């Protein structure tokens, strides 16, 4: 296991390149082949792959372990960490362990509430929030100190990310929150998936106005729709999702394979659109249980040759 | 006040099954206000239990008494004789009151008739809401008088999560997003700069996490 | 004022059924007394189910509908064992 080396994702972004990341979820069990297979699918077409942390509060193989499987097959992971299940002691501990094993990118999140997940009887933790986590990791990296001020024997030099949702309520506050995350130490942001371009453009405009796009790499979230039903479900049930009626209408004109193609078309148009917005430095493809679509999407968008040299 | 809810009748009935003479002891303060354990509730529960056991062909003898507060020795002393006359005490106090009784009457069987839940207020007739988690280090001045430790489902201190929708929490549409409330309130107060302030990780030592707490007032210790 | 406990005491004393009568809808002197009464009776009915006696033994009626309610209740009680 290599422990050297900077994050390739960081290198791409800091070198001025347009980065592409994707996402995959570990299996609900100990079967490593599931994650390794997903990794093989994504290998070579993205700069890094996010590995979720008990996403939607459903118990899965740990993000840290799944990240190691990806490293093992030559894929660079972004380890996601939620503050729902682990206190500061465990979080810092896992970050140090992760770095020692070659993990270089960390995405800090609060996490979906356990009442929505597979074991709602569990006690939650929420000892610290995602901003506290970002701050702690930055101090660990830049000052070599843990949260008690102890000088670490080996500082984990993580490339620090966070999520942001330009479509969540309250809109007025979203840019304030982005600024706060940057001040706390965020290096890169991955947004919730973009369908509502005008609103996304407005959020980017406000971010630019505040000088934030100079301080953080913003990557726009992209999720190809597969059917009208998927679009309607996401619009109605997923918190913070904004799918304009015209997008749903476009999808409802097709069924089956034609719908999947239309979904890809919409995704490609969105990618082209966000690429041209100043301040957008990459895309983050969240192809939910459809990782096999990612390579063709990346290729059709003209974003192949990953990781960029 | 402390808010509690009476246990289901079936559960209380099972707890009382081994006994024939039971004291139902109410509390006239918090649990009276939330209609769980005051005098009226004691009377209703007594009648309900007698009727319920009668259905089983059993006669249970209940004595009913309510004291001002079950968390204070001066008041629970009044129940001493009633306690000694009965085989078990069904206490309709909050968990603190039940334990105060157990402390005072070490040989008595204490049974809890309520499920104690939270510190809260009567938001409007019939609606009690949780307001204070007793974290031991109040920061309500920063948050415009709305507590994110208690009222944000994730105890977030630095703003809302991505699950806030139409002012509601992702956990349930019955729960208002505390951060939406905080943002609105601070804006109303002209204090929205507070939202830009980074709030560091909370020190949980003064909370229950640091162990069960004590308060000693030396000036009152004799 | 009718307290909820009186309803249970009626059953304890051997009643097979109980009707609570309130003012005609909209005519309550105390504005919403009839609404509150109906709700409290509903709660005691639920309690009677939990007790095992059956909430059907307790009815709520406004004064103008009393005759019908009484007739219905008597019919229901005919299908149930005695309260005692």
XYZ file of C-alpha atoms in Angstrom:
615
model
C 0.000 0.000 0.000
C 1.513 3.301 -0.993
C 1.675 5.976 1.665
C 3.461 8.537 -0.417
C 2.004 10.842 -2.921
C -0.216 13.782 -3.097
C -3.854 13.536 -3.991
C -4.246 13.267 -7.751
C -7.533 15.074 -7.479
C -5.714 17.959 -5.803
C -3.049 17.915 -8.439
C -5.599 18.097 -11.248
C -7.506 20.967 -9.662
C -4.515 22.975 -8.546
C -2.977 22.507 -11.968
C -5.946 24.255 -13.523
C -7.539 21.130 -14.958
C -11.266 20.343 -15.033
C -11.730 17.464 -12.601
C -14.167 14.595 -12.793
C -15.167 12.497 -9.803
C -17.774 9.806 -9.390
C -19.376 8.062 -6.443
C -19.979 4.531 -5.316
C -21.553 2.923 -2.322
C -20.006 -0.022 -0.460
C -22.045 -3.227 -0.206
C -24.387 -4.111 2.627
C -22.076 -6.863 3.695
C -18.489 -8.017 3.737
C -18.225 -8.960 0.061
C -15.271 -7.006 -1.270
C -15.893 -7.999 -4.875
C -18.879 -5.639 -5.078
C -16.814 -2.551 -4.432
C -13.875 -3.786 -6.470
C -16.137 -4.376 -9.454
C -17.547 -0.862 -9.213
C -13.995 0.447 -8.944
C -12.948 -1.398 -12.100
C -15.868 0.158 -13.973
C -14.845 3.646 -12.955
C -11.114 3.186 -13.230
C -9.423 5.356 -15.762
C -12.348 7.621 -16.511
C -12.437 9.757 -13.363
C -9.833 11.486 -11.217
C -11.163 10.058 -7.983
C -14.119 8.105 -6.626
C -16.133 9.089 -3.554
C -16.928 6.232 -1.208
C -20.008 6.886 0.888
C -20.184 6.429 4.675
C -23.253 4.427 5.686
C -25.194 6.545 3.258
C -28.863 7.230 4.004
C -28.022 5.781 7.427
C -28.093 2.270 6.024
C -25.442 -0.029 7.494
C -22.781 -0.895 4.900
C -19.146 -1.888 4.724
C -17.116 0.978 6.155
C -15.977 3.756 3.877
C -12.398 3.388 5.056
C -12.257 -0.304 4.190
C -13.936 0.213 0.838
C -11.445 3.001 0.046
C -8.587 0.596 0.650
C -10.089 -1.879 -1.800
C -10.170 0.883 -4.401
C -6.564 1.854 -3.757
C -5.664 -1.780 -4.128
C -7.005 -1.855 -7.670
C -5.465 1.477 -8.609
C -8.381 3.848 -8.098
C -7.982 7.002 -6.009
C -10.728 7.307 -3.409
C -12.382 10.249 -1.670
C -13.302 8.939 1.765
C -16.601 10.319 2.979
C -17.033 10.762 6.705
C -20.236 11.596 8.524
C -20.442 12.912 12.072
C -23.598 10.955 12.798
C -21.991 7.705 13.934
C -18.590 8.589 15.357
C -17.416 11.040 17.999
C -14.347 13.268 17.601
C -12.105 10.627 19.129
C -13.085 8.006 16.565
C -13.096 10.466 13.664
C -9.586 11.749 14.307
C -8.395 8.218 14.860
C -9.860 7.001 11.554
C -8.437 9.976 9.676
C -4.947 9.185 10.885
C -5.415 5.535 10.040
C -6.816 6.366 6.628
C -3.903 8.597 5.750
C -1.413 6.007 6.910
C -3.006 3.571 4.451
C -2.832 5.901 1.457
C -6.160 7.732 1.520
C -5.627 11.354 0.522
C -9.046 12.922 0.031
C -11.692 13.414 2.698
C -15.259 14.651 2.351
C -16.791 15.901 5.603
C -20.532 15.574 6.103
C -23.130 15.550 8.873
C -24.927 12.527 7.510
C -28.535 11.566 7.037
C -30.418 11.109 10.296
C -30.498 7.533 11.550
C -34.291 7.620 11.917
C -34.420 7.405 8.113
C -32.055 4.459 7.848
C -31.970 0.729 8.330
C -31.441 0.759 12.105
C -33.395 3.710 13.457
C -33.188 2.320 17.002
C -29.548 3.329 17.181
C -28.324 6.233 19.299
C -26.751 8.862 17.140
C -23.520 10.668 17.959
C -23.317 14.134 16.368
C -20.574 15.021 18.847
C -19.292 17.571 16.335
C -20.755 18.927 13.123
C -19.279 18.845 9.617
C -17.684 22.259 9.988
C -16.003 21.263 13.226
C -14.688 18.204 11.391
C -13.361 20.302 8.502
C -11.664 22.610 10.974
C -10.144 19.729 12.907
C -8.749 18.109 9.768
C -7.249 21.376 8.597
C -5.495 21.845 11.933
C -4.273 18.263 11.824
C -2.888 18.852 8.350
C -1.474 22.372 8.615
C -0.426 22.458 12.260
C 0.109 18.779 12.901
C -2.084 18.922 15.990
C -5.144 16.997 17.080
C -8.172 18.580 18.716
C -6.499 18.615 22.109
C -3.447 20.443 20.775
C -1.292 17.339 20.903
C 1.492 17.332 18.300
C 0.868 14.345 16.065
C 3.493 11.822 15.123
C 2.794 12.180 11.441
C 0.246 14.686 10.202
C -2.539 13.471 7.905
C -2.312 15.816 4.942
C -5.766 15.395 3.571
C -7.325 17.258 0.670
C -10.475 18.443 2.406
C -13.886 18.508 0.813
C -17.441 19.238 1.806
C -20.823 19.126 0.175
C -22.989 22.123 -0.486
C -26.506 22.390 -1.776
C -27.284 25.472 -3.842
C -30.920 24.298 -4.037
C -31.717 23.832 -0.363
C -33.611 26.239 1.810
C -32.949 28.888 2.779
C -31.409 30.174 -0.438
C -30.276 33.433 1.067
C -28.096 31.624 3.505
C -26.408 29.142 1.185
C -23.556 31.397 0.137
C -22.957 32.437 3.748
C -22.634 28.780 4.614
C -20.248 28.203 1.725
C -18.047 31.045 2.961
C -18.093 29.589 6.429
C -16.983 26.201 5.163
C -14.136 27.781 3.228
C -12.987 29.689 6.295
C -13.062 26.484 8.293
C -10.675 24.912 5.793
C -12.519 23.352 2.871
C -10.395 22.890 -0.278
C -13.093 21.566 -2.598
C -16.873 21.471 -2.747
C -19.125 18.954 -4.456
C -22.645 20.236 -4.971
C -26.018 18.496 -4.968
C -26.956 17.424 -8.481
C -27.792 20.226 -10.856
C -30.979 20.307 -12.918
C -32.051 23.864 -12.258
C -29.420 25.779 -14.179
C -30.693 29.312 -13.535
C -30.632 28.757 -9.795
C -27.211 27.154 -9.961
C -25.891 30.042 -12.044
C -27.260 32.508 -9.518
C -25.584 30.665 -6.656
C -22.296 30.658 -8.588
C -22.679 34.360 -9.306
C -23.109 35.107 -5.624
C -20.130 32.890 -4.804
C -17.996 34.731 -7.334
C -19.140 38.065 -5.991
C -17.983 37.090 -2.513
C -14.599 36.035 -3.912
C -15.266 32.443 -2.903
C -14.454 30.869 -6.243
C -10.882 32.067 -5.762
C -10.628 30.149 -2.513
C -12.310 26.827 -3.230
C -12.669 24.378 -6.104
C -16.354 23.963 -6.867
C -17.463 20.760 -8.589
C -21.022 20.592 -9.905
C -23.031 17.488 -9.108
C -24.427 15.542 -12.058
C -26.920 12.674 -11.900
C -28.282 11.244 -15.163
C -32.004 10.561 -14.882
C -33.204 7.139 -15.972
C -36.958 7.550 -16.108
C -39.835 9.896 -15.411
C -40.542 7.989 -12.256
C -37.021 8.585 -11.010
C -37.319 12.293 -11.764
C -40.662 12.569 -10.019
C -39.492 10.579 -7.030
C -36.380 12.675 -6.592
C -38.305 15.903 -7.006
C -40.898 14.927 -4.421
C -39.032 12.829 -1.872
C -35.401 13.817 -1.762
C -34.713 16.779 0.458
C -32.899 19.628 -1.235
C -33.519 18.344 -4.750
C -34.631 20.864 -7.363
C -35.877 19.409 -10.653
C -37.716 21.923 -12.847
C -40.969 20.849 -14.460
C -39.506 21.179 -17.958
C -36.914 18.525 -17.124
C -39.608 16.167 -15.841
C -41.636 16.911 -18.974
C -38.689 16.049 -21.207
C -38.296 12.720 -19.432
C -42.002 11.863 -19.598
C -41.895 11.990 -23.388
C -39.933 8.722 -23.350
C -39.931 5.300 -21.766
C -37.449 2.462 -21.372
C -34.152 2.773 -23.189
C -35.213 6.023 -24.901
C -35.784 7.561 -21.477
C -32.340 6.534 -20.341
C -30.883 8.170 -23.442
C -32.841 11.359 -22.825
C -31.576 11.378 -19.269
C -28.033 11.133 -20.588
C -28.727 13.947 -23.045
C -29.931 16.189 -20.248
C -26.841 15.290 -18.227
C -24.555 16.103 -21.158
C -26.275 19.444 -21.695
C -25.916 20.201 -17.996
C -22.231 19.299 -18.053
C -21.634 21.559 -21.047
C -23.530 24.371 -19.351
C -21.768 24.170 -15.987
C -18.388 23.821 -17.634
C -18.861 27.274 -19.091
C -19.719 28.912 -15.752
C -16.686 30.728 -14.366
C -15.675 29.217 -11.051
C -16.871 25.682 -11.784
C -13.728 23.537 -11.669
C -15.132 20.109 -12.239
C -18.077 17.758 -12.070
C -19.045 15.099 -9.539
C -21.103 12.321 -11.122
C -23.511 10.608 -8.776
C -24.885 7.746 -10.868
C -26.935 6.013 -8.220
C -26.570 2.246 -8.695
C -25.657 2.950 -12.328
C -21.908 3.289 -12.177
C -21.643 1.492 -15.518
C -23.042 4.602 -17.228
C -20.242 6.822 -16.010
C -17.546 5.904 -18.547
C -19.823 6.606 -21.523
C -21.036 9.844 -19.962
C -17.502 11.056 -19.377
C -16.481 10.086 -22.902
C -19.533 11.714 -24.522
C -18.811 14.883 -22.551
C -15.352 14.961 -24.012
C -13.759 14.619 -20.606
C -11.818 11.405 -21.097
C -8.143 10.825 -20.323
C -8.456 10.490 -16.584
C -6.634 10.957 -14.344
C -5.347 14.009 -16.180
C -1.601 14.148 -16.242
C -41.482 21.844 32.777
C -40.728 18.175 32.633
C -43.028 16.473 30.171
C -44.060 12.876 30.561
C -46.680 10.538 29.228
C -48.548 7.804 31.012
C -47.449 4.284 30.128
C -50.000 2.222 28.230
C -52.611 0.720 30.540
C -51.644 -2.810 29.541
C -48.050 -2.222 30.623
C -49.054 -0.754 33.978
C -51.475 -3.599 34.549
C -48.701 -6.148 34.053
C -46.458 -4.329 36.523
C -49.226 -4.456 39.146
C -50.309 -8.031 38.618
C -48.320 -9.467 41.579
C -49.892 -6.977 44.011
C -53.236 -6.619 45.740
C -52.838 -3.322 47.560
C -51.333 -0.505 45.562
C -50.802 3.179 46.274
C -51.210 5.370 43.218
C -49.163 8.438 44.001
C -49.518 11.555 41.865
C -47.458 14.684 41.577
C -48.978 18.136 41.477
C -46.381 20.004 39.511
C -44.892 19.245 36.058
C -46.802 16.052 35.318
C -50.075 17.626 36.369
C -49.498 20.344 33.779
C -48.958 17.839 31.003
C -51.983 15.771 32.054
C -49.970 12.691 32.956
C -49.783 12.366 36.718
C -51.830 14.925 38.624
C -54.772 14.316 40.884
C -57.274 13.886 38.040
C -54.999 11.456 36.258
C -54.500 9.472 39.472
C -58.269 9.136 39.841
C -58.729 8.095 36.222
C -55.930 5.554 36.362
C -57.240 4.132 39.630
C -60.704 3.613 38.160
C -59.281 2.254 34.906
C -57.101 -0.273 36.738
C -59.902 -1.440 38.990
C -62.160 -1.888 35.982
C -59.422 -3.612 33.995
C -58.623 -6.102 36.749
C -62.335 -6.672 37.292
C -62.495 -7.880 33.687
C -59.958 -10.531 34.718
C -62.027 -11.432 37.745
C -59.476 -9.895 40.094
C -60.045 -7.215 42.715
C -57.208 -4.787 43.243
C -57.318 -2.368 46.137
C -56.004 1.016 45.243
C -55.290 3.982 47.438
C -54.986 7.346 45.762
C -52.881 10.272 46.922
C -51.235 13.256 45.269
C -48.444 15.333 46.744
C -47.277 18.738 45.623
C -43.928 17.542 44.235
C -42.450 14.074 44.403
C -38.932 15.417 43.974
C -38.904 17.106 47.369
C -38.508 15.256 50.635
C -40.683 17.685 52.567
C -43.647 16.751 50.372
C -43.072 13.049 49.926
C -42.808 12.599 53.667
C -46.553 13.211 53.741
C -47.048 9.927 51.933
C -45.181 7.861 54.514
C -48.219 6.277 56.099
C -49.880 5.519 52.792
C -46.623 3.940 51.615
C -46.496 1.651 54.623
C -50.103 0.532 54.103
C -49.546 -0.715 50.561
C -47.569 -3.452 48.856
C -46.353 -1.310 46.029
C -46.347 2.276 44.921
C -47.319 3.198 41.416
C -45.698 6.583 41.101
C -47.018 8.988 38.519
C -44.081 11.320 38.947
C -41.283 11.917 36.483
C -38.230 9.682 36.772
C -36.679 12.029 39.310
C -39.714 11.808 41.564
C -39.854 8.012 41.341
C -36.226 7.851 42.396
C -36.708 10.355 45.192
C -39.422 8.080 46.529
C -37.150 5.052 46.210
C -34.443 6.902 48.081
C -36.729 7.878 50.901
C -38.641 4.625 51.217
C -35.877 2.125 50.666
C -38.028 -0.922 51.394
C -40.921 0.085 49.183
C -41.525 -1.329 45.730
C -41.578 1.607 43.360
C -43.193 1.233 39.966
C -43.060 3.970 37.325
C -46.413 4.803 35.784
C -45.007 7.335 33.361
C -42.457 7.522 30.588
C -40.530 10.699 31.248
C -39.415 12.384 28.090
C -38.249 15.959 27.951
C -37.894 19.474 29.305
C -40.276 21.584 27.358
C -43.116 24.036 27.108
C -46.755 24.144 26.211
C -46.466 25.596 22.713
C -50.234 25.823 22.301
C -53.210 24.029 23.914
C -52.535 20.319 23.740
C -49.039 20.601 22.257
C -45.916 20.149 24.364
C -42.546 20.526 22.675
C -38.991 19.740 23.702
C -36.923 22.848 24.215
C -33.957 22.157 26.442
C -31.559 19.233 26.463
C -29.738 20.337 29.589
C -26.355 20.595 27.908
C -25.000 22.508 30.860
C -23.487 25.312 28.822
C -26.182 27.534 27.397
C -25.475 29.388 24.162
C -28.976 30.682 23.461
C -27.635 34.226 23.172
C -25.760 33.265 20.016
C -28.747 31.613 18.405
C -31.479 34.170 18.932
C -33.128 32.221 21.724
C -33.607 29.004 19.728
C -31.561 26.028 20.787
C -29.804 24.033 18.060
C -28.564 21.446 20.568
C -32.120 20.486 21.414
C -34.159 21.437 18.411
C -31.827 20.564 15.551
C -32.130 16.800 15.098
C -28.413 16.627 14.375
C -27.242 19.109 17.036
C -25.566 21.181 14.330
C -24.002 24.398 15.559
C -22.927 25.949 12.296
C -26.014 26.080 10.197
C -28.557 23.751 8.580
C -27.855 20.493 6.840
C -28.933 19.777 3.279
C -32.101 18.075 4.432
C -33.961 21.202 5.486
C -37.006 21.554 3.262
C -39.716 24.231 3.433
C -38.686 24.997 6.984
C -39.095 21.353 8.073
C -36.586 18.823 9.301
C -35.754 15.751 7.221
C -36.681 13.545 10.196
C -40.352 14.481 10.136
C -42.602 17.141 8.663
C -43.843 17.712 12.214
C -40.441 19.000 13.228
C -39.523 22.527 12.285
C -36.002 23.033 11.040
C -34.376 24.741 14.001
C -31.874 26.411 11.737
C -34.592 27.954 9.616
C -36.045 29.335 12.833
C -32.658 30.582 13.994
C -31.883 32.253 10.673
C -35.285 33.946 10.607
C -35.026 35.073 14.193
C -31.488 36.415 13.961
C -32.454 38.282 10.800
C -35.429 39.773 12.612
C -33.172 40.831 15.469
C -30.597 42.341 13.116
C -28.071 39.774 14.346
C -27.564 37.752 11.193
C -23.816 38.286 11.510
C -23.978 35.575 14.156
C -24.581 33.164 11.285
C -21.138 33.896 9.902
C -19.434 33.149 13.184
C -17.683 29.793 13.378
C -18.919 27.900 16.444
C -16.241 25.472 17.638
C -16.850 21.890 18.691
C -18.935 21.787 21.844
C -17.499 20.741 25.185
C -19.932 18.089 26.325
C -18.486 17.683 29.802
C -21.187 19.734 31.506
C -23.857 17.551 29.877
C -25.033 14.053 30.798
C -22.198 12.757 28.632
C -19.791 13.736 31.389
C -21.608 11.535 33.884
C -24.698 12.141 36.060
C -24.499 15.656 37.383
C -24.581 17.295 40.772
C -25.049 20.788 41.934
C -23.682 21.772 45.329
C -24.451 25.074 46.912
C -22.004 25.406 49.766
C -23.876 28.378 51.126
C -26.819 26.063 51.740
C -24.982 23.052 53.050
C -25.309 22.672 56.805
C -68.664 20.482 35.106
C -68.588 16.831 34.148
C -65.199 15.320 34.959
C -63.910 12.329 33.030
C -63.691 10.344 36.264
C -67.500 10.405 36.611
C -67.751 8.371 33.427
C -65.502 5.631 34.772
C -67.212 5.741 38.160
C -70.516 5.090 36.408
C -69.079 1.868 35.012
C -67.520 1.004 38.367
C -70.963 1.345 39.943
C -72.358 -1.186 37.499
C -73.594 0.795 34.508
C -73.702 -1.096 31.215
C -73.587 2.060 29.137
C -73.258 5.826 29.479
C -74.384 8.736 27.289
C -72.840 12.156 27.628
C -75.136 14.873 26.350
C -73.880 18.207 25.117
C -75.462 21.333 23.671
C -76.522 21.357 20.017
C -73.619 22.097 17.686
C -72.746 25.766 17.598
C -75.006 26.588 20.545
C -72.535 26.104 23.364
C -72.601 28.974 25.843
C -68.909 28.507 26.402
C -68.127 28.623 22.676
C -66.377 25.286 22.082
C -67.536 23.250 25.040
C -69.317 20.758 22.830
C -66.186 20.178 20.730
C -64.050 19.651 23.822
C -66.634 17.349 25.358
C -66.746 15.196 22.248
C -62.943 14.935 22.263
C -62.756 14.000 25.916
C -65.431 11.373 25.451
C -63.474 9.986 22.496
C -60.459 9.621 24.738
C -62.401 7.814 27.460
C -63.857 5.501 24.796
C -60.315 4.570 23.827
C -59.493 3.976 27.488
C -62.543 1.728 27.818
C -61.205 -0.320 24.898
C -57.868 -0.666 26.700
C -59.639 -1.637 29.901
C -61.421 -4.386 28.022
C -64.951 -3.115 28.622
C -65.281 -1.645 25.155
C -65.579 1.961 24.101
C -68.902 1.223 22.406
C -70.578 1.459 25.813
C -69.937 5.196 25.952
C -71.699 7.557 23.610
C -71.658 11.273 23.066
C -74.700 13.080 21.784
C -75.886 16.613 21.298
C -79.208 17.337 22.975
C -81.185 17.356 19.740
C -79.920 13.900 18.701
C -80.319 12.209 22.025
C -83.190 9.971 21.120
C -81.404 8.373 18.180
C -78.145 8.005 20.073
C -79.898 6.383 23.022
C -81.685 3.921 20.768
C -78.434 3.010 19.044
C -76.612 2.578 22.314
C -79.296 0.315 23.729
C -79.079 -1.803 20.596
C -75.273 -2.035 20.923
C -75.509 -2.968 24.569
C -77.879 -5.750 23.683
C -75.004 -7.375 21.803
C -72.545 -6.991 24.665
C -72.245 -8.749 28.031
C -73.328 -6.762 31.111
C -70.865 -4.109 32.274
C -70.401 -5.734 35.628
